[in-house]
């Protein structure tokens, strides 16, 4: 192949792989304002909670000082309602000056100085969902440039007030425009959520080429009903959604609401467990200044984070829906390990669920299981061993499993954790037979 052909080939590759900038090989982790703080612009009466630079500085301080950053929670993402109602005289978006007097570039510096990254929100359409200036097709380049010039690291690009034809043009265009800035910027596309989230309306292979992650479904709300509805929709449609995910391309079932008002401790564990199975972004929307210890423990659970962040990046699947309203979820992980989640959709009392790994399609052999939320190990498990787990109503039991029959590779996820001094293997349990 001559040099001309090589150049042509390279051009072709760079045109087709529009956003392969190496970002998000594992799902993003961080914090986003929307679910908890919405469009609270009342800084007079609610100065602590209104959408303002102070709120984002507060959250950056918490991520940096309370152990979150070291666990991987690094993106602080501004959502809707940060903008002024008007673009400036050069047609650039600008923050509302009374709430962001220092401007976004200064806020980005504050966040970067703490080893964190800044995300921002814009909308492909005439207006954002809350009525602030939108990014119409003619504004895509200028907005991408503005964000890059401010030092933004992540863009959530919503889709209110545009039609499918405009979206079909606008989402790929923004991908190119972000690339053209030369700044590595994560690109989160809400596009599929506006098209019903499923093929044939949604082309997941195109999305994977142009976006790092995408919202597929409705907004999460602060309730178990909402979390359950999301889990159900993603599982019912897993044949379409699960293969779309992988390193650099993630389905986004929306924010973690753990630490807010709507979930019990069991339900919070269920959300965290299922988000880990789904290889979902771990983007909290809560008040990190006021967080119950139980919520903190769930969100900072190292093993569940490691499961979520597994480098193979294979999204898990629902394996079973039992008549008893127990559901079993599974995700394959690096080094032949795997995660299992037993979810109860019952509303009565803890349910004793009997099964075996063989029934869950595991190969013959022996396994060790680590119980993710109670820090106990289950030893002496054979694929055929019938074991019993007790699952609380709307709760989960979550296991991290490693096969024992194969020669142990030196650094399995499990080994790393076993070695880590923070990890206490409190008690050894045998399966209840
Ligand atoms: C849409 C999005 C939400 C949030 C709001 C802001 O509903 O799906 O995540 O960004 O807009 O107005």
Coordinates of C-alpha atoms and ligand atoms in Angstrom, one line a residue:
X1 CA 0.0 0.0 0.0
X2 CA 1.5 3.4 -1.0
X3 CA 1.6 6.4 1.3
X4 CA -1.4 7.9 -0.4
X5 CA -3.5 4.8 0.3
X6 CA -2.3 4.8 3.9
X7 CA -3.3 8.4 4.3
X8 CA -6.7 7.7 2.8
X9 CA -7.1 4.7 5.1
X10 CA -6.2 6.8 8.1
X11 CA -8.6 9.5 7.1
X12 CA -11.3 6.9 6.8
X13 CA -10.5 5.5 10.2
X14 CA -10.6 8.9 11.8
X15 CA -13.9 9.7 10.2
X16 CA -15.6 6.5 11.2
X17 CA -14.1 6.2 14.7
X18 CA -15.2 9.7 15.6
X19 CA -14.7 9.6 19.4
X20 CA -12.1 7.0 20.1
X21 CA -10.1 9.2 22.4
X22 CA -9.3 6.5 24.9
X23 CA -11.6 7.8 27.6
X24 CA -13.9 5.8 29.8
X25 CA -12.4 2.3 29.3
X26 CA -14.3 1.7 32.5
X27 CA -17.6 3.3 33.5
X28 CA -17.4 6.8 34.9
X29 CA -17.8 7.6 38.6
X30 CA -18.7 10.8 40.2
X31 CA -21.4 13.2 41.2
X32 CA -24.1 15.0 39.3
X33 CA -26.5 17.7 40.6
X34 CA -29.7 16.9 38.9
X35 CA -31.7 14.3 40.8
X36 CA -31.0 15.8 44.2
X37 CA -30.8 19.5 43.5
X38 CA -32.8 19.8 40.3
X39 CA -33.4 23.4 39.1
X40 CA -33.2 25.1 42.5
X41 CA -32.2 28.6 41.5
X42 CA -33.4 30.3 44.6
X43 CA -30.1 31.4 46.1
X44 CA -31.9 33.9 48.3
X45 CA -33.9 31.5 50.3
X46 CA -31.9 28.4 49.7
X47 CA -28.2 29.5 49.4
X48 CA -26.8 26.1 50.4
X49 CA -28.7 24.1 47.9
X50 CA -29.2 26.3 44.9
X51 CA -27.4 25.6 41.6
X52 CA -24.4 27.8 42.1
X53 CA -20.7 27.6 42.1
X54 CA -20.7 27.2 45.9
X55 CA -22.7 23.9 45.6
X56 CA -20.1 22.5 43.1
X57 CA -17.2 23.7 45.2
X58 CA -18.8 22.1 48.3
X59 CA -19.2 18.8 46.5
X60 CA -15.6 18.9 45.1
X61 CA -14.4 19.4 48.7
X62 CA -16.3 16.4 49.8
X63 CA -15.1 14.2 47.0
X64 CA -11.6 15.2 47.6
X65 CA -11.6 15.1 51.4
X66 CA -14.0 12.2 52.3
X67 CA -12.3 9.4 50.5
X68 CA -14.4 9.4 47.4
X69 CA -11.7 10.4 44.9
X70 CA -9.4 7.6 45.9
X71 CA -12.2 5.2 45.2
X72 CA -12.6 6.5 41.6
X73 CA -15.4 9.1 42.1
X74 CA -13.8 11.9 40.0
X75 CA -16.4 13.7 37.8
X76 CA -18.4 16.6 39.3
X77 CA -21.1 17.3 36.8
X78 CA -23.2 20.4 36.5
X79 CA -26.7 19.7 35.1
X80 CA -29.4 22.0 33.8
X81 CA -30.0 25.6 35.0
X82 CA -26.4 26.8 35.2
X83 CA -26.8 29.1 32.2
X84 CA -27.8 32.7 31.8
X85 CA -31.0 33.1 29.8
X86 CA -29.0 34.9 27.1
X87 CA -25.9 34.0 25.1
X88 CA -23.2 36.7 25.2
X89 CA -22.5 39.2 22.4
X90 CA -20.3 36.6 20.7
X91 CA -23.2 34.0 20.8
X92 CA -21.4 32.0 23.5
X93 CA -23.2 30.3 26.4
X94 CA -22.5 32.0 29.7
X95 CA -23.3 31.0 33.3
X96 CA -25.8 33.0 35.2
X97 CA -23.6 35.6 36.7
X98 CA -25.4 36.0 40.0
X99 CA -25.0 32.3 40.8
X100 CA -21.6 31.7 39.1
X101 CA -19.8 35.0 39.6
X102 CA -16.4 33.4 39.1
X103 CA -17.3 31.8 35.8
X104 CA -16.9 28.2 34.8
X105 CA -13.2 28.3 34.0
X106 CA -12.4 29.3 37.5
X107 CA -14.7 26.6 38.9
X108 CA -12.9 24.1 36.6
X109 CA -9.6 25.2 38.1
X110 CA -10.9 24.7 41.6
X111 CA -12.1 21.2 40.7
X112 CA -8.9 20.3 38.8
X113 CA -6.8 21.5 41.7
X114 CA -8.5 18.9 43.8
X115 CA -7.6 16.1 41.4
X116 CA -11.2 16.0 40.0
X117 CA -12.8 16.6 36.7
X118 CA -15.7 18.9 35.6
X119 CA -18.7 17.9 33.6
X120 CA -21.3 20.3 32.2
X121 CA -24.8 20.1 30.6
X122 CA -26.1 21.4 27.3
X123 CA -29.1 20.5 25.1
X124 CA -29.3 19.6 21.5
X125 CA -32.4 21.7 20.6
X126 CA -33.8 25.2 21.0
X127 CA -33.9 25.1 24.8
X128 CA -32.7 22.9 27.6
X129 CA -35.4 20.8 29.3
X130 CA -35.8 23.6 31.9
X131 CA -36.0 26.4 29.2
X132 CA -32.4 27.7 29.2
X133 CA -30.6 28.4 25.9
X134 CA -30.3 25.3 23.7
X135 CA -27.6 24.2 21.3
X136 CA -29.1 24.3 17.8
X137 CA -27.1 22.9 14.9
X138 CA -25.5 26.2 14.1
X139 CA -24.3 26.5 17.7
X140 CA -22.6 23.1 18.1
X141 CA -19.1 24.2 17.2
X142 CA -19.1 27.3 19.2
X143 CA -20.4 25.5 22.3
X144 CA -17.9 22.7 22.0
X145 CA -15.1 25.3 21.7
X146 CA -16.5 27.2 24.7
X147 CA -16.6 24.1 26.9
X148 CA -13.0 23.1 25.9
X149 CA -11.7 26.7 26.5
X150 CA -13.2 26.5 30.1
X151 CA -11.4 23.2 30.8
X152 CA -14.6 21.1 30.8
X153 CA -13.9 17.3 30.9
X154 CA -17.4 15.8 30.3
X155 CA -20.5 16.9 28.4
X156 CA -24.0 15.7 29.1
X157 CA -25.8 16.5 25.9
X158 CA -29.6 16.4 26.4
X159 CA -32.2 16.3 23.7
X160 CA -35.3 18.3 24.8
X161 CA -36.8 20.6 22.1
X162 CA -35.4 18.9 19.0
X163 CA -36.8 16.4 16.6
X164 CA -35.3 13.1 15.5
X165 CA -34.0 14.5 12.3
X166 CA -32.1 17.3 14.1
X167 CA -30.9 14.8 16.6
X168 CA -29.5 12.5 13.9
X169 CA -27.4 15.5 12.7
X170 CA -26.6 17.1 16.0
X171 CA -25.4 14.2 18.1
X172 CA -22.7 13.1 15.6
X173 CA -21.8 16.7 14.9
X174 CA -21.2 17.4 18.6
X175 CA -19.0 14.3 18.7
X176 CA -16.8 15.7 15.9
X177 CA -16.8 19.2 17.4
X178 CA -15.6 17.9 20.7
X179 CA -12.9 15.9 19.0
X180 CA -11.9 19.0 17.0
X181 CA -11.2 20.9 20.2
X182 CA -8.3 18.7 20.9
X183 CA -9.3 18.4 24.5
X184 CA -10.3 14.9 25.7
X185 CA -13.9 15.3 26.7
X186 CA -16.3 12.6 27.7
X187 CA -19.4 12.7 25.6
X188 CA -22.7 11.6 27.2
X189 CA -25.6 11.4 24.8
X190 CA -29.2 11.5 25.9
X191 CA -30.2 10.8 22.3
X192 CA -31.6 7.2 22.7
X193 CA -33.8 8.2 25.6
X194 CA -35.6 10.5 23.1
X195 CA -36.1 7.7 20.6
X196 CA -37.6 5.1 23.0
X197 CA -34.2 3.5 23.7
X198 CA -34.5 0.5 21.5
X199 CA -33.7 -0.6 17.9
X200 CA -34.6 0.0 15.2
X201 CA -35.1 3.6 16.3
X202 CA -31.8 3.5 18.1
X203 CA -28.6 2.4 16.4
X204 CA -26.4 1.3 19.2
X205 CA -23.3 0.6 17.1
X206 CA -23.4 4.2 15.8
X207 CA -23.9 5.5 19.3
X208 CA -20.9 3.4 20.5
X209 CA -18.8 5.0 17.8
X210 CA -19.7 8.6 18.7
X211 CA -20.6 8.7 22.4
X212 CA -18.9 7.3 25.5
X213 CA -22.2 6.7 27.3
X214 CA -25.8 7.3 26.7
X215 CA -29.1 7.6 28.6
X216 CA -31.5 5.0 27.3
X217 CA -34.6 5.4 29.4
X218 CA -36.6 7.7 31.7
X219 CA -35.1 9.9 34.4
X220 CA -34.6 8.3 37.8
X221 CA -36.6 9.7 40.7
X222 CA -36.2 9.4 44.4
X223 CA -38.2 6.2 44.9
X224 CA -37.8 2.4 44.8
X225 CA -40.6 2.3 42.3
X226 CA -38.4 4.3 39.9
X227 CA -35.3 2.2 40.6
X228 CA -37.3 -1.0 40.1
X229 CA -38.8 0.3 36.9
X230 CA -35.4 1.1 35.5
X231 CA -34.0 -2.4 36.5
X232 CA -37.0 -4.0 34.9
X233 CA -36.8 -2.1 31.6
X234 CA -33.0 -2.7 31.2
X235 CA -33.5 -6.4 32.0
X236 CA -36.5 -6.9 29.8
X237 CA -34.5 -5.3 26.9
X238 CA -31.1 -6.8 27.7
X239 CA -30.8 -8.6 24.4
X240 CA -30.6 -5.3 22.7
X241 CA -28.8 -3.3 25.4
X242 CA -26.3 -5.6 26.9
X243 CA -24.2 -6.2 23.7
X244 CA -24.0 -2.4 23.1
X245 CA -21.9 -1.9 26.2
X246 CA -18.1 -2.3 26.5
X247 CA -15.0 -0.3 27.2
X248 CA -15.6 3.3 26.0
X249 CA -19.3 2.7 25.4
X250 CA -21.8 2.4 28.2
X251 CA -25.5 2.2 28.8
X252 CA -26.5 4.8 31.5
X253 CA -29.5 3.8 33.6
X254 CA -29.1 7.2 35.3
X255 CA -27.8 8.5 38.7
X256 CA -27.4 6.7 42.0
X257 CA -29.9 8.1 44.4
X258 CA -28.4 6.4 47.5
X259 CA -28.3 8.7 50.4
X260 CA -31.5 10.6 49.6
X261 CA -35.0 10.1 50.9
X262 CA -36.6 7.4 48.8
X263 CA -34.7 4.2 49.4
X264 CA -34.4 1.9 52.5
X265 CA -30.9 0.5 53.2
X266 CA -31.9 -2.7 51.4
X267 CA -33.2 -0.9 48.4
X268 CA -30.0 1.2 48.3
X269 CA -27.9 -2.0 48.3
X270 CA -30.1 -3.2 45.5
X271 CA -29.5 -0.2 43.4
X272 CA -25.7 -0.4 43.9
X273 CA -25.7 -4.1 43.2
X274 CA -27.7 -3.8 40.0
X275 CA -25.7 -0.8 38.7
X276 CA -22.5 -2.9 39.2
X277 CA -24.0 -5.8 37.3
X278 CA -25.1 -3.5 34.5
X279 CA -21.6 -1.9 34.2
X280 CA -23.4 1.4 34.7
X281 CA -21.9 4.8 35.4
X282 CA -21.6 5.3 39.2
X283 CA -22.7 8.9 39.3
X284 CA -24.3 9.9 42.6
X285 CA -26.8 12.6 43.0
X286 CA -27.1 13.2 46.7
X287 CA -25.9 15.6 49.3
X288 CA -22.4 14.6 50.2
X289 CA -22.4 17.1 53.0
X290 CA -25.1 15.1 54.8
X291 CA -24.9 11.4 54.1
X292 CA -25.9 8.6 56.5
X293 CA -23.2 6.2 57.3
X294 CA -25.2 3.3 55.8
X295 CA -25.4 5.1 52.5
X296 CA -21.7 6.0 52.6
X297 CA -20.8 2.3 53.3
X298 CA -22.8 1.1 50.3
X299 CA -21.3 3.8 47.9
X300 CA -17.8 3.2 49.2
X301 CA -17.9 -0.6 49.2
X302 CA -14.6 -1.5 47.5
X303 CA -15.6 -4.8 46.2
X304 CA -18.8 -3.6 44.5
X305 CA -16.9 -0.7 43.0
X306 CA -14.3 -3.2 41.7
X307 CA -17.0 -5.3 40.2
X308 CA -18.6 -2.3 38.5
X309 CA -15.2 -1.2 37.2
X310 CA -14.0 -4.6 35.9
X311 CA -11.7 -4.0 33.0
X312 CA -13.3 -6.5 30.7
X313 CA -16.3 -4.2 30.7
X314 CA -18.9 -6.8 29.9
X315 CA -22.4 -5.8 31.0
X316 CA -24.2 -8.5 33.1
X317 CA -27.6 -10.0 32.5
X318 CA -30.7 -11.2 34.3
X319 CA -30.5 -15.0 34.3
X320 CA -33.7 -15.9 36.0
X321 CA -37.1 -14.6 37.1
X322 CA -38.6 -17.1 39.5
X323 CA -42.3 -17.4 40.3
X324 CA -41.3 -16.6 43.9
X325 CA -40.3 -13.1 42.7
X326 CA -36.7 -13.8 43.2
X327 CA -34.5 -12.7 40.3
X328 CA -30.9 -13.8 39.6
X329 CA -28.4 -11.5 37.9
X330 CA -24.9 -12.4 36.7
X331 CA -21.9 -10.6 35.3
X332 CA -18.7 -12.2 34.0
X333 CA -15.5 -10.6 35.3
X334 CA -11.8 -10.7 34.6
X335 CA -9.7 -13.8 35.6
X336 CA -12.7 -16.1 35.3
X337 CA -14.4 -14.5 38.3
X338 CA -18.0 -13.5 38.2
X339 CA -20.7 -11.6 40.2
X340 CA -24.1 -12.9 41.2
X341 CA -27.0 -10.9 42.6
X342 CA -30.1 -12.5 44.1
X343 CA -32.8 -9.8 44.1
X344 CA -36.1 -10.1 45.9
X345 CA -39.1 -8.3 44.5
X346 CA -41.2 -9.6 47.4
X347 CA -42.9 -7.4 49.9
X348 CA -43.4 -9.8 52.8
X349 CA -40.3 -11.1 54.7
X350 CA -36.8 -12.4 54.1
X351 CA -37.0 -15.3 51.6
X352 CA -34.9 -18.4 51.7
X353 CA -33.9 -19.1 48.1
X354 CA -32.4 -22.5 47.4
X355 CA -30.3 -23.0 44.3
X356 CA -26.9 -24.2 43.1
X357 CA -24.2 -22.8 40.8
X358 CA -24.9 -25.6 38.3
X359 CA -28.5 -24.4 38.1
X360 CA -27.1 -20.9 37.3
X361 CA -25.1 -22.3 34.3
X362 CA -21.8 -22.5 36.2
X363 CA -19.2 -25.1 35.0
X364 CA -18.5 -28.1 37.2
X365 CA -15.8 -27.5 39.8
X366 CA -15.4 -25.8 43.2
X367 CA -15.8 -22.1 43.9
X368 CA -15.2 -19.6 46.6
X369 CA -17.7 -16.8 47.1
X370 CA -17.3 -13.5 48.8
X371 CA -20.5 -11.9 50.2
X372 CA -20.2 -8.3 49.1
X373 CA -22.3 -6.6 51.7
X374 CA -21.6 -8.6 54.8
X375 CA -17.8 -9.3 54.2
X376 CA -18.1 -13.0 54.7
X377 CA -16.8 -15.8 52.6
X378 CA -18.5 -19.0 51.5
X379 CA -16.1 -21.8 51.1
X380 CA -16.5 -25.4 50.0
X381 CA -19.0 -24.6 47.2
X382 CA -19.2 -27.1 44.5
X383 CA -21.2 -26.3 41.3
X384 CA -23.7 -28.9 42.4
X385 CA -23.9 -27.9 46.1
X386 CA -27.3 -26.7 46.9
X387 CA -27.0 -23.5 49.0
X388 CA -29.5 -21.2 50.5
X389 CA -29.5 -17.4 50.6
X390 CA -31.8 -15.3 52.7
X391 CA -32.9 -12.2 50.7
X392 CA -34.7 -9.3 52.4
X393 CA -37.8 -7.8 50.7
X394 CA -36.6 -5.4 47.9
X395 CA -33.1 -6.3 48.9
X396 CA -30.2 -8.3 47.5
X397 CA -27.6 -10.8 48.3
X398 CA -24.5 -10.2 46.2
X399 CA -21.6 -12.6 45.6
X400 CA -18.3 -12.3 44.0
X401 CA -17.2 -15.7 42.9
X402 CA -13.8 -17.3 41.9
X403 CA -13.4 -20.8 40.6
X404 CA -11.0 -22.8 42.6
X405 CA -10.2 -25.7 40.2
X406 CA -8.0 -23.7 37.8
X407 CA -4.5 -22.8 38.8
X408 CA -4.9 -19.5 40.5
X409 CA -3.6 -16.5 38.5
X410 CA -1.5 -14.4 40.7
X411 CA -3.6 -11.2 40.7
X412 CA -7.3 -11.9 40.6
X413 CA -9.5 -9.1 41.7
X414 CA -10.3 -11.3 44.7
X415 CA -6.6 -11.6 45.6
X416 CA -6.0 -7.9 45.3
X417 CA -8.8 -7.4 47.7
X418 CA -7.8 -10.1 50.1
X419 CA -4.4 -8.5 50.2
X420 CA -5.6 -5.0 50.7
X421 CA -5.3 -4.3 54.4
X422 CA -8.6 -2.5 54.5
X423 CA -10.3 -5.7 53.7
X424 CA -11.5 -7.7 56.7
X425 CA -12.7 -11.2 56.0
X426 CA -14.7 -11.2 59.2
X427 CA -16.1 -14.6 59.2
X428 CA -15.9 -17.8 57.3
X429 CA -19.3 -19.3 56.4
X430 CA -20.2 -22.6 55.0
X431 CA -23.2 -22.8 52.6
X432 CA -26.4 -23.4 54.4
X433 CA -27.4 -26.7 52.9
Ligands
LIG1 C1 -33.8 15.7 31.3 C2 -32.6 14.8 31.7 C3 -32.3 14.8 33.2 C4 -31.9 16.3 33.5 C5 -33.1 17.2 33.1 C6 -32.6 18.7 33.3 O1 -35.0 15.3 31.9 O2 -33.0 13.4 31.3 O3 -31.3 14.0 33.5 O4 -30.7 16.6 32.9 O5 -33.4 17.0 31.8 O6 -33.6 19.5 32.9

